[in-house]
C-alpha positions as a printed NumPy array, in Angstrom:
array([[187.172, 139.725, -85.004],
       [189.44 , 138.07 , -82.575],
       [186.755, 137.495, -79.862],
       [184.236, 136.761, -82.34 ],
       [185.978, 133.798, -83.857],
       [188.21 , 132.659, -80.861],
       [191.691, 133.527, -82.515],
       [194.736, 133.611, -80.469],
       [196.084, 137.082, -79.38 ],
       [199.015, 136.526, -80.355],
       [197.923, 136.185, -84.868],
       [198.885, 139.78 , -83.797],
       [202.596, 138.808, -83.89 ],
       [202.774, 136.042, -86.362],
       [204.574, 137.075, -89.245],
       [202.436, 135.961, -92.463],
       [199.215, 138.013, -90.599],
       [201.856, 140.852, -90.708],
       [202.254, 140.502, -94.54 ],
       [198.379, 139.435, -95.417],
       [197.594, 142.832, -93.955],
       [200.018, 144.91 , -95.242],
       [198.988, 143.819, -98.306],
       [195.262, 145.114, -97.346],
       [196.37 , 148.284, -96.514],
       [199.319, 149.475, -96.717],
       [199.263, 151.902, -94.172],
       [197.884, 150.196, -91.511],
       [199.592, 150.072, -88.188],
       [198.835, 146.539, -86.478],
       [198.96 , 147.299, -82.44 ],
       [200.727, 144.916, -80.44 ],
       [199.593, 141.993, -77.826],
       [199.388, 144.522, -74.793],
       [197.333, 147.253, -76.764],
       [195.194, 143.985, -78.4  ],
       [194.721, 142.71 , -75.068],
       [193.831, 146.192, -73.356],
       [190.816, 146.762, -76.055],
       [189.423, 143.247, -75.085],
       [188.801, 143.863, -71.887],
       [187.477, 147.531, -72.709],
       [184.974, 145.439, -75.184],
       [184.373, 143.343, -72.624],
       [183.27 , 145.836, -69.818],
       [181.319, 147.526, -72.263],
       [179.248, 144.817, -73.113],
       [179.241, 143.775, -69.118],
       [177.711, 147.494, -68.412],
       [175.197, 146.667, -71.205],
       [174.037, 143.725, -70.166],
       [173.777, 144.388, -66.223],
       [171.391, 147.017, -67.428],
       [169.63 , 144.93 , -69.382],
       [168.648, 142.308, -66.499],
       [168.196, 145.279, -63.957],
       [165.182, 145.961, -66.678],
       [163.687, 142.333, -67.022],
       [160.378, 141.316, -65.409],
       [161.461, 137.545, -64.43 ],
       [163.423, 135.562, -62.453],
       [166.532, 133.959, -63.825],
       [167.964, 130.375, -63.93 ],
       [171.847, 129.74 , -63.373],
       [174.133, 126.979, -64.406],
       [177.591, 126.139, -62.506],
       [179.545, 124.526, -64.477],
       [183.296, 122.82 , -63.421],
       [185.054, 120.572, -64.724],
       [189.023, 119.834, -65.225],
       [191.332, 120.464, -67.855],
       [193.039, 117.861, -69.941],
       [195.921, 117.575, -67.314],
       [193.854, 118.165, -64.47 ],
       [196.047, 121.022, -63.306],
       [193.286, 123.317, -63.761],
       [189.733, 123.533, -62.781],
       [187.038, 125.722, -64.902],
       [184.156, 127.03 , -63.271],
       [181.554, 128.58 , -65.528],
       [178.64 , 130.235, -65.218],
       [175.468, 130.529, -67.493],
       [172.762, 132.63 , -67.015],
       [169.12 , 131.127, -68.392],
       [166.061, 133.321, -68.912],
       [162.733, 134.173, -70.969],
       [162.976, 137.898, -72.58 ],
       [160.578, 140.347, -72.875],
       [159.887, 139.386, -76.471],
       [159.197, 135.715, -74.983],
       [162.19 , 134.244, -76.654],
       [164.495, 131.79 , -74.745],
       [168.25 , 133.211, -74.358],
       [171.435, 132.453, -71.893],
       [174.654, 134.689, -71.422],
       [177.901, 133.241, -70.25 ],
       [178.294, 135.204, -67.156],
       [182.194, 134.76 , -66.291],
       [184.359, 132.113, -66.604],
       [186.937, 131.752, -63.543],
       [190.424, 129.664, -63.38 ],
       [190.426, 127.6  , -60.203],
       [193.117, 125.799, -58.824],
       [193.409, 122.006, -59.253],
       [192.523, 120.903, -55.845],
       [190.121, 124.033, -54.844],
       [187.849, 123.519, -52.06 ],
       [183.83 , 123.704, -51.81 ],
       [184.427, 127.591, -49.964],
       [186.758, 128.921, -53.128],
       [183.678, 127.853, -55.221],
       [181.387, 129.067, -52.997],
       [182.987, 132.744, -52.542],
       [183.381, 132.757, -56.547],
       [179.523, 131.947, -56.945],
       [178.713, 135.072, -54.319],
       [181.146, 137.532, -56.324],
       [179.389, 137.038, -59.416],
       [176.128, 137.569, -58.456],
       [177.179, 140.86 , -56.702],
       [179.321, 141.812, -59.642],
       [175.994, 141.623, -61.507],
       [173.542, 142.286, -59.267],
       [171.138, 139.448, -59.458],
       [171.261, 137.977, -55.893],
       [167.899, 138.414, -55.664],
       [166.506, 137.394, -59.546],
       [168.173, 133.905, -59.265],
       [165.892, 131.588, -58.448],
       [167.142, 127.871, -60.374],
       [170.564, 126.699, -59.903],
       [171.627, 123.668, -61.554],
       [175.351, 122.356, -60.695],
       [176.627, 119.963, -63.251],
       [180.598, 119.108, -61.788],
       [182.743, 117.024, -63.495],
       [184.172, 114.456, -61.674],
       [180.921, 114.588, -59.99 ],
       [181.037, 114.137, -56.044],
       [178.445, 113.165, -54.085],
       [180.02 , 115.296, -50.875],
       [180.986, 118.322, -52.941],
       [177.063, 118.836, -54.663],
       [175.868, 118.079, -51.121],
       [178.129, 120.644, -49.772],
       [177.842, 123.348, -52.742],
       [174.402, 123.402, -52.08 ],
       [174.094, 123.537, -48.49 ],
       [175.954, 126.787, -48.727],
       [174.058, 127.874, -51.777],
       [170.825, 127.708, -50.327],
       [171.514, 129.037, -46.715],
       [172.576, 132.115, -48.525],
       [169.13 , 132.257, -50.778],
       [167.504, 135.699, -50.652],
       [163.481, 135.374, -49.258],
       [162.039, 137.624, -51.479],
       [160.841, 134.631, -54.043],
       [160.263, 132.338, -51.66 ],
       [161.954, 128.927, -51.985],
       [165.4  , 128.592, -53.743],
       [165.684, 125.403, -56.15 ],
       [169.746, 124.193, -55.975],
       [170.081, 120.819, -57.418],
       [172.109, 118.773, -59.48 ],
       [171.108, 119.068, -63.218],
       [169.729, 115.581, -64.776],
       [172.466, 114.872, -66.352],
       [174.517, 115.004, -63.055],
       [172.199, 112.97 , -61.513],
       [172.249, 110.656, -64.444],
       [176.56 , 110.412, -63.674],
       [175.92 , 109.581, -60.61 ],
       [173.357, 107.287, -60.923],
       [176.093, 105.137, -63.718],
       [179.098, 105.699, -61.032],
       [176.879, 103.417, -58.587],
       [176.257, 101.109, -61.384],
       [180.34 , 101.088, -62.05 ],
       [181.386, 100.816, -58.406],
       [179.772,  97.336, -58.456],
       [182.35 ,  96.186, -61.118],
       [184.793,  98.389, -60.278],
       [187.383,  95.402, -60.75 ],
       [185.96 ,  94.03 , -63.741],
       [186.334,  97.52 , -65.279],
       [189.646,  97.374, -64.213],
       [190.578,  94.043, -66.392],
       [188.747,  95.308, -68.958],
       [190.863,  97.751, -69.188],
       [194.108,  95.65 , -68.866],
       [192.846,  93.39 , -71.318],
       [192.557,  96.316, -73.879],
       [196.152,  97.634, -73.593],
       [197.403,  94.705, -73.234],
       [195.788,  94.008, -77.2  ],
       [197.07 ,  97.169, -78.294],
       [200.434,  96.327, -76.964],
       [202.276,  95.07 , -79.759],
       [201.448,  94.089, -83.277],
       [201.774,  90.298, -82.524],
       [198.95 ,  90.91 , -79.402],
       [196.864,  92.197, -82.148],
       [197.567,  89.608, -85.207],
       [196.718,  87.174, -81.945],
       [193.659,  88.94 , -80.92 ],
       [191.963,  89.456, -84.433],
       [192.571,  85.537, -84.793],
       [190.445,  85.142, -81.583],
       [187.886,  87.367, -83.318],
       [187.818,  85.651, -86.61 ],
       [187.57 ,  82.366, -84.541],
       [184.279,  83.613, -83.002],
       [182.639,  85.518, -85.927],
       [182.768,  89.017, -84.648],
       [184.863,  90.511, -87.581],
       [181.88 ,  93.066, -88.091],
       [181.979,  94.668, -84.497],
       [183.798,  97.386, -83.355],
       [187.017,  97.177, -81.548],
       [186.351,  98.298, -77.577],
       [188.465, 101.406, -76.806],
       [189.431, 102.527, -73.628],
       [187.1  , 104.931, -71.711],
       [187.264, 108.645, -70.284],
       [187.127, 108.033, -66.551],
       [185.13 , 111.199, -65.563],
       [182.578, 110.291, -68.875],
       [180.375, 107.49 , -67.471],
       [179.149, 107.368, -71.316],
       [182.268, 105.958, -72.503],
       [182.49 , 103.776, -69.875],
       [179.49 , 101.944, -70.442],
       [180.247, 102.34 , -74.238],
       [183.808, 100.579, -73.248],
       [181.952,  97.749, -71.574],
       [178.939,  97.108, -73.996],
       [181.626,  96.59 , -76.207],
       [183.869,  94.83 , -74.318],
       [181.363,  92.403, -73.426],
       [180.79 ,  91.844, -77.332],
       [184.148,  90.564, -77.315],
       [183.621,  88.054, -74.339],
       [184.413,  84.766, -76.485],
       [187.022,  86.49 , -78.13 ],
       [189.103,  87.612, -75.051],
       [188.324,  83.754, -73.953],
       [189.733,  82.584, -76.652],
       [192.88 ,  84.345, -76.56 ],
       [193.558,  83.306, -72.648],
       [193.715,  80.025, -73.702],
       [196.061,  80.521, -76.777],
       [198.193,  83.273, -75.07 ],
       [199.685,  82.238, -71.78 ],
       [201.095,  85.942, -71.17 ],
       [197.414,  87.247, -71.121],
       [196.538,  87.343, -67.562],
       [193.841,  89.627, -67.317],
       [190.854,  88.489, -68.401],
       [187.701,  88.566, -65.942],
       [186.425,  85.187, -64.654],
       [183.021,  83.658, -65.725],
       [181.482,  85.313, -62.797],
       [182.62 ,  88.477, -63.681],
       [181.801,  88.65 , -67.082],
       [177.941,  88.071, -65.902],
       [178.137,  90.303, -63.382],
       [179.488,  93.   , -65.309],
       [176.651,  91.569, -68.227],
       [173.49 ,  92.393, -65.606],
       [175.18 ,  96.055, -64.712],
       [175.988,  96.84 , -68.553],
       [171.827,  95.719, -68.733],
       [170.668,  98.335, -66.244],
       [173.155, 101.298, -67.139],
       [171.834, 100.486, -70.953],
       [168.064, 101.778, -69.934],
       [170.53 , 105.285, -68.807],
       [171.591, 105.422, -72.291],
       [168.093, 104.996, -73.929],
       [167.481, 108.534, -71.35 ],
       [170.053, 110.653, -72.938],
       [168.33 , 109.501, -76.797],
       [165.166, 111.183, -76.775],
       [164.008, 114.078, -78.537],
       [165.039, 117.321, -75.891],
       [161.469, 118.744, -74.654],
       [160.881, 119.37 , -71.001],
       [157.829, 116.237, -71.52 ],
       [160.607, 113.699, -72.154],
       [162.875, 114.622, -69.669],
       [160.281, 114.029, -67.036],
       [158.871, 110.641, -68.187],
       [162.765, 109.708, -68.545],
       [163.052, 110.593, -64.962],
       [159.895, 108.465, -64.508],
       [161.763, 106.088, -66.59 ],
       [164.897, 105.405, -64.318],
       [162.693, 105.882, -61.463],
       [160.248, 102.835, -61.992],
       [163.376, 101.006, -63.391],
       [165.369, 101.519, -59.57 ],
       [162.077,  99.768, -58.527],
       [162.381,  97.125, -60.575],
       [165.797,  96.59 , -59.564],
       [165.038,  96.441, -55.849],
       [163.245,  93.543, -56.627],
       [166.14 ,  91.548, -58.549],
       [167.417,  88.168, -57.768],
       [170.997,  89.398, -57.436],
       [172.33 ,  91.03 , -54.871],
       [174.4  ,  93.588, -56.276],
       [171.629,  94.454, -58.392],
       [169.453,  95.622, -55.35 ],
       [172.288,  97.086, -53.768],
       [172.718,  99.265, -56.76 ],
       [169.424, 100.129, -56.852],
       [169.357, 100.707, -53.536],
       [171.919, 103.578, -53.452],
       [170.318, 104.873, -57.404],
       [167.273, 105.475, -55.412],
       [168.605, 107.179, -52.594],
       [170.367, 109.118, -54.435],
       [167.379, 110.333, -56.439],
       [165.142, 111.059, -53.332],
       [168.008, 113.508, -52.104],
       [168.884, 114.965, -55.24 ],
       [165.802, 115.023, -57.479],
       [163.082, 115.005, -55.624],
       [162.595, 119.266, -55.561],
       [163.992, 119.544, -58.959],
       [161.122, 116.973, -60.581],
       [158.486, 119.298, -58.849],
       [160.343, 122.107, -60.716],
       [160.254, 120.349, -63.723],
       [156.516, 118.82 , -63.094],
       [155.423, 122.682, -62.935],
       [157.315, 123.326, -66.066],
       [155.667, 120.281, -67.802],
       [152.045, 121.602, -66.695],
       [152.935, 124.819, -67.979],
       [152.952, 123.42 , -71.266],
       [149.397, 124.211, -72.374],
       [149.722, 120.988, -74.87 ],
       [150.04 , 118.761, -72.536],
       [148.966, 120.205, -68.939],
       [148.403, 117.873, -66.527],
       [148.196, 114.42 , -68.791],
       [152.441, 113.974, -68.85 ],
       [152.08 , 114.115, -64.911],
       [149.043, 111.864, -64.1  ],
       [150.879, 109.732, -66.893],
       [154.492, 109.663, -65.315],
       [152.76 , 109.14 , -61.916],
       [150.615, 106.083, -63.118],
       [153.859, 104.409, -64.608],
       [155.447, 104.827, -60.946],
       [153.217, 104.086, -58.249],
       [150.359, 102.07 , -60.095],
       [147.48 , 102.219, -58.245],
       [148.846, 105.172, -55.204],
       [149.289, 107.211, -58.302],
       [146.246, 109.133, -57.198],
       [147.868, 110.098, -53.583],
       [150.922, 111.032, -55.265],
       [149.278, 113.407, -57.779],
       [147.123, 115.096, -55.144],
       [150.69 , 115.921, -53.066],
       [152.315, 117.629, -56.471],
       [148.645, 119.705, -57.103],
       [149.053, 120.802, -53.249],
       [152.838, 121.934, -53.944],
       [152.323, 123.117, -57.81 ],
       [148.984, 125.073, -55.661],
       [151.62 , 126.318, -53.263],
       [153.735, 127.78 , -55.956],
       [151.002, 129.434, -57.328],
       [149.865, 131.082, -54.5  ],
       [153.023, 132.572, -53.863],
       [153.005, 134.075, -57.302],
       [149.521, 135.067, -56.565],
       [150.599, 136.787, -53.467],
       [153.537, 138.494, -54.87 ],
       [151.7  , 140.196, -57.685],
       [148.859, 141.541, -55.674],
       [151.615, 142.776, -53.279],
       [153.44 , 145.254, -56.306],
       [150.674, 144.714, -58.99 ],
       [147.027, 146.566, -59.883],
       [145.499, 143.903, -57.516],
       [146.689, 145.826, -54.036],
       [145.355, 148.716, -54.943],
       [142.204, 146.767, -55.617],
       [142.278, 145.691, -52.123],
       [142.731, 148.832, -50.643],
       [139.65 , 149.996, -52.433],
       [138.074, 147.145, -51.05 ],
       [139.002, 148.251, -47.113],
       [137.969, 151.815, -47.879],
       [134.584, 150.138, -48.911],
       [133.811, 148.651, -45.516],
       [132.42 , 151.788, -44.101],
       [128.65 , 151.854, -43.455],
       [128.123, 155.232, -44.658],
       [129.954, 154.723, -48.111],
       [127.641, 155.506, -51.727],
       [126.309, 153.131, -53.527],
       [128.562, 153.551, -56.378],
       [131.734, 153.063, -54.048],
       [130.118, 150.189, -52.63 ],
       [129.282, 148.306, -56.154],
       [133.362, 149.338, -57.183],
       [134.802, 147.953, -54.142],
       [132.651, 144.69 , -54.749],
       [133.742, 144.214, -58.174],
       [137.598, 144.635, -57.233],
       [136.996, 142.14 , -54.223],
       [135.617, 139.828, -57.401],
       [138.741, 140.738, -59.592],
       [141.492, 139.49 , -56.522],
       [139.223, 136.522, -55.981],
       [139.279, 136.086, -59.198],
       [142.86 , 135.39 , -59.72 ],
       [143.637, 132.941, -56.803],
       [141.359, 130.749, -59.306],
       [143.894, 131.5  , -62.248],
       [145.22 , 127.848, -62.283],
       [141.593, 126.349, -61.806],
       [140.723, 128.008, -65.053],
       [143.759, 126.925, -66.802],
       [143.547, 123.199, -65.927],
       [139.867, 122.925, -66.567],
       [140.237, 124.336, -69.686],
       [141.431, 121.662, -72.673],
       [144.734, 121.444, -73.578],
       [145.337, 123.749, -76.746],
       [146.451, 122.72 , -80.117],
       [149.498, 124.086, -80.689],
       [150.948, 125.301, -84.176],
       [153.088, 122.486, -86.066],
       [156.295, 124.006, -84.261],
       [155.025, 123.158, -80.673],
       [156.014, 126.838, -79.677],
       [154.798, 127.462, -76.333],
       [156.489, 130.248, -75.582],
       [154.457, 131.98 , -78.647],
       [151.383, 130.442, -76.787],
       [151.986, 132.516, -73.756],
       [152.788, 135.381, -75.236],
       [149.479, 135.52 , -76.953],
       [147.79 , 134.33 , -73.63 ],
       [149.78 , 136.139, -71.109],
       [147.413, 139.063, -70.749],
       [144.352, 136.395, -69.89 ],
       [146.677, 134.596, -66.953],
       [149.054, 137.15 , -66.077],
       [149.793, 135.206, -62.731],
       [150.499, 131.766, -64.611],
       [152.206, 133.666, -67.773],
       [154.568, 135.248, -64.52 ],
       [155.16 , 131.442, -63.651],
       [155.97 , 130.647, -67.088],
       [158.515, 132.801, -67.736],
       [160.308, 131.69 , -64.972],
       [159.747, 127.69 , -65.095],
       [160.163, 127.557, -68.815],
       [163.485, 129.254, -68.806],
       [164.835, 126.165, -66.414],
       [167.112, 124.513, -68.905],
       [166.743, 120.932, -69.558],
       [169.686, 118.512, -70.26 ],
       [170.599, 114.708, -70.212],
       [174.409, 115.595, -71.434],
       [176.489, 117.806, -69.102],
       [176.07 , 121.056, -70.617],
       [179.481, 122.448, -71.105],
       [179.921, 123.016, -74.389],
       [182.57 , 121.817, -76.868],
       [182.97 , 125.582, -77.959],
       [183.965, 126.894, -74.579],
       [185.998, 123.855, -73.975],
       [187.9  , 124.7  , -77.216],
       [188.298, 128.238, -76.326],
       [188.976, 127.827, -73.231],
       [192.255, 125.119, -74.729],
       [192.94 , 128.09 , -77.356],
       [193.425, 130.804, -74.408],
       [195.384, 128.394, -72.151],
       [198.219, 130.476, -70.743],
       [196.601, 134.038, -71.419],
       [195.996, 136.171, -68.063],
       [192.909, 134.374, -66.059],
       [190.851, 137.988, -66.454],
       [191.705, 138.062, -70.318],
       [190.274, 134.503, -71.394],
       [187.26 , 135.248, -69.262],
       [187.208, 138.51 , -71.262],
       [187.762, 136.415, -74.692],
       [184.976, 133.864, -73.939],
       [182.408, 135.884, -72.069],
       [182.954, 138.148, -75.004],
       [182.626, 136.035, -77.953],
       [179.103, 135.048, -76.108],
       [178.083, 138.345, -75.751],
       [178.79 , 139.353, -79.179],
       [176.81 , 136.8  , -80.457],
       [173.731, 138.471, -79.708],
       [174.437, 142.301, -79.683],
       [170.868, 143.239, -79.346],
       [170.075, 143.756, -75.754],
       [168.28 , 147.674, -75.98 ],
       [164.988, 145.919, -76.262]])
């Protein structure tokens, strides 16, 4: 009950529990905060045991999250990891995998050696195949770093490893580009909103300003969250409401000395204007086709830009775009495959995304991702005749190269020669096909696991691409955040025990 709902260990101690359950039962011993603590951990190994059998057992590669951010008094940094995948029963599910206390100013290598332990401590080095990092504050050098070490340590056995920043990291760094080129202006902003809160008088003075200039039915701009570019560019949207008003109190008010010149307040106007098409990205409905034209989105946008009159404009852009090259550009392939996957849609999001971008080279562009989504395929292709019915197929067919072999080995052999052949064309038959109509749900997951058995190569691919999880908010979740404020000041190993549990638990059924 206590890892299931997140209660503090110590409820065991607190003197009212003490009564309610003695008036339960009577007789019932309550244990104390050592014995309660002791039994978590035993639950929690338990379930660990249970569940590192259970992946040992599933046919698919998995997708991990790592997840950091800081607490409230950024003495402590959280690292997190999630664990996505498709089960046998083609239903989408993710596990918390641990959940480790870092120091405040850890390094790239304490993250690193923390990422290696738990894949060893649940043996899936060789089944990961996504990583998304989502780190809050993001940092350009410590992603770039992260991943460098990340993917020099990627096992070959499945080919290429995918280690990128989650869209919604990208999306924070894309606004902290937009925010560097106003950095000053944010700062006044800021200044001039404390300095309204200051005192009661500031107020009466400000709301005057406001009445002055009609704005009585807006609401007041609050200060931001630093490491949450949303409420920055919520701070200066509104902010920037309140332009006339903050004018009008400069020149009533000679103690208010903050206020941003002319200049500034466009400047910071054509920035808020660009960051604003960010916001319209995180708004959509949450499907894997949205998420791609959004990335389509910000890309033809950054184009746009490039091509702007100001200069700080296509400066901005200019860094956006780099950034997205470095970043993106092997996660949207991910993603593209993903999309195609999708036997709704196919190949139309794609040649759509791609026409929006490049115009008329949308053509060139498209035959490069059919070369790489051909690639993939391949590999999947090879892989499964390499362990699957297919290489003994092809073994039959070398036995049937003899010249003194029967007739009736002869015709087998050249029917299993057909049957490999046969599935290198897999994706032909799939794309030429058209799209399906899907039941009112969209569920494509119930799709292939009708249609599995007719593309066992693509269905393969589909479990694993369709298990990539797909976010424009940084994923940690206000639960864990909670629990993780609940257990502050418990033993590292027992909070991990608490809210890897309470994950676990919610899902008891792994003996599938």
């Amino acid at each position: 009950m206590m890892i299931k709902h997140g209660y503090p260990l110590t409820m065991v101690q607190h003197e009212f529990f003490e009564i309610f359950v003695k008036n339960l039962q009577p007789v019932f011993e309550l244990h104390s905060k050592d014995v309660v603590e002791a039994d978590v951990l035993a639950i929690c190994r338990q379930g660990k045991e249970k569940l590192i059998n259970f992946f040992d057992k599933l046919s698919c590669l998995l997708s991990l999250t790592l997840e950091l951010w800081s607490s409230t008094d950024n003495m402590m940094t959280y690292c997190c990891f999630t664990v996505h995948f498709i089960d046998d029963g083609w239903q989408l599910k993710k596990k918390i995998l641990a959940f480790r206390n870092l120091r405040y100013n850890y390094d790239v290598g304490t993250v690193h050696e923390v990422f290696k332990s738990v894949l060893t401590e649940w043996s899936i080095n060789k089944n990961v195949r996504f990583i998304f990092l989502d780190i809050t504050p993001p940092k350009d050098h410590t992603i770039e770093e992260l991943r460098s070490k990340v993917s020099d340590q990627a096992p070959p056995i499945h080919g290429h490893l995918f280690c990128v920043p989650s869209y919604a990291q990208i999306l924070t760094l894309l606004a902290q580009d937009g925010f560097s080129e106003i950095r000053s202006v944010l700062y006044k902003i800021r200044e001039c909103i404390d300095y309204v809160n200051g005192s009661s008088l500031r107020r009466q003075r400000f709301q005057e300003a406001i009445n002055n200039g009609s704005l009585q039915d807006r609401k007041m701009p609050v200060l931001d969250v630093p490491a949450r570019w949303d409420t920055t560019f919520l701070m200066l949207e509104s902010s920037l409401e309140f332009r006339t008003a903050f004018n009008h109190l400069e020149q009533f008010d000679c103690d208010f000395k903050a206020n941003p010149s002319a200049e500034e307040w466009n400047k910071a106007t054509s920035i808020c204007e660009c960051l604003k098409e960010f916001c319209k990205s995180t708004c959509n409905p949450t499907s894997r086709e949205h998420y791609f034209l959004n990335v389509c989105d910000v890309y033809n946008n950054l184009l746009k830009w490039e091509q702007s009159d100001f200069v700080y404009v296509r400066a901005m852009a200019n860094r956006m775009k780099g950034k997205i090259d470095e970043y993106w550009g092997e996660a949207i392939l991910a993603l593209g495959i993903s999309v195609v996957l999708n036997p709704f849609f196919k190949l139309d999001v794609i040649e759509y995304g791609y026409q929006q971008i490049y115009g008329c080279d949308a053509d060139l562009h498209l035959s490069r991702f059919g070369y790489d989504l051909t690639c993939a395929y391949h590999k999947y292709a090879k892989d499964i005749s390499n362990q699957g019915p297919s290489s003994s197929a092809m073994a039959e067919v070398s036995r049937c190269t003899s010249s003194d072999i029967s007739f009736k080995e002869w015709r087998r052999g050249k029917y299993a020669r057909n049957m490999v052949h046969s599935q290198w064309n897999e994706l032909d038959q799939y794309l030429k096909q058209p799209p399906e109509n899907l039941d009112k749900d969209g569920n494509v997951l119930a799709w292939w696991q009708d249609n599995a058995r007719n593309f066992p190569i693509l269905g393969k691919m589909a479990r694993d691409f369709l298990a990539i999880p797909v976010s424009t908010v940084i994923s940690k979740s206000s639960e864990v955040m909670k629990m993780a404020s609940v257990h502050d000041g418990v033993r590292p190993e027992i909070a991990e025990a608490l809210i890897c549990g309470k994950d676990w638990l919610d899902s008891p059924n792994w003996n599938n």
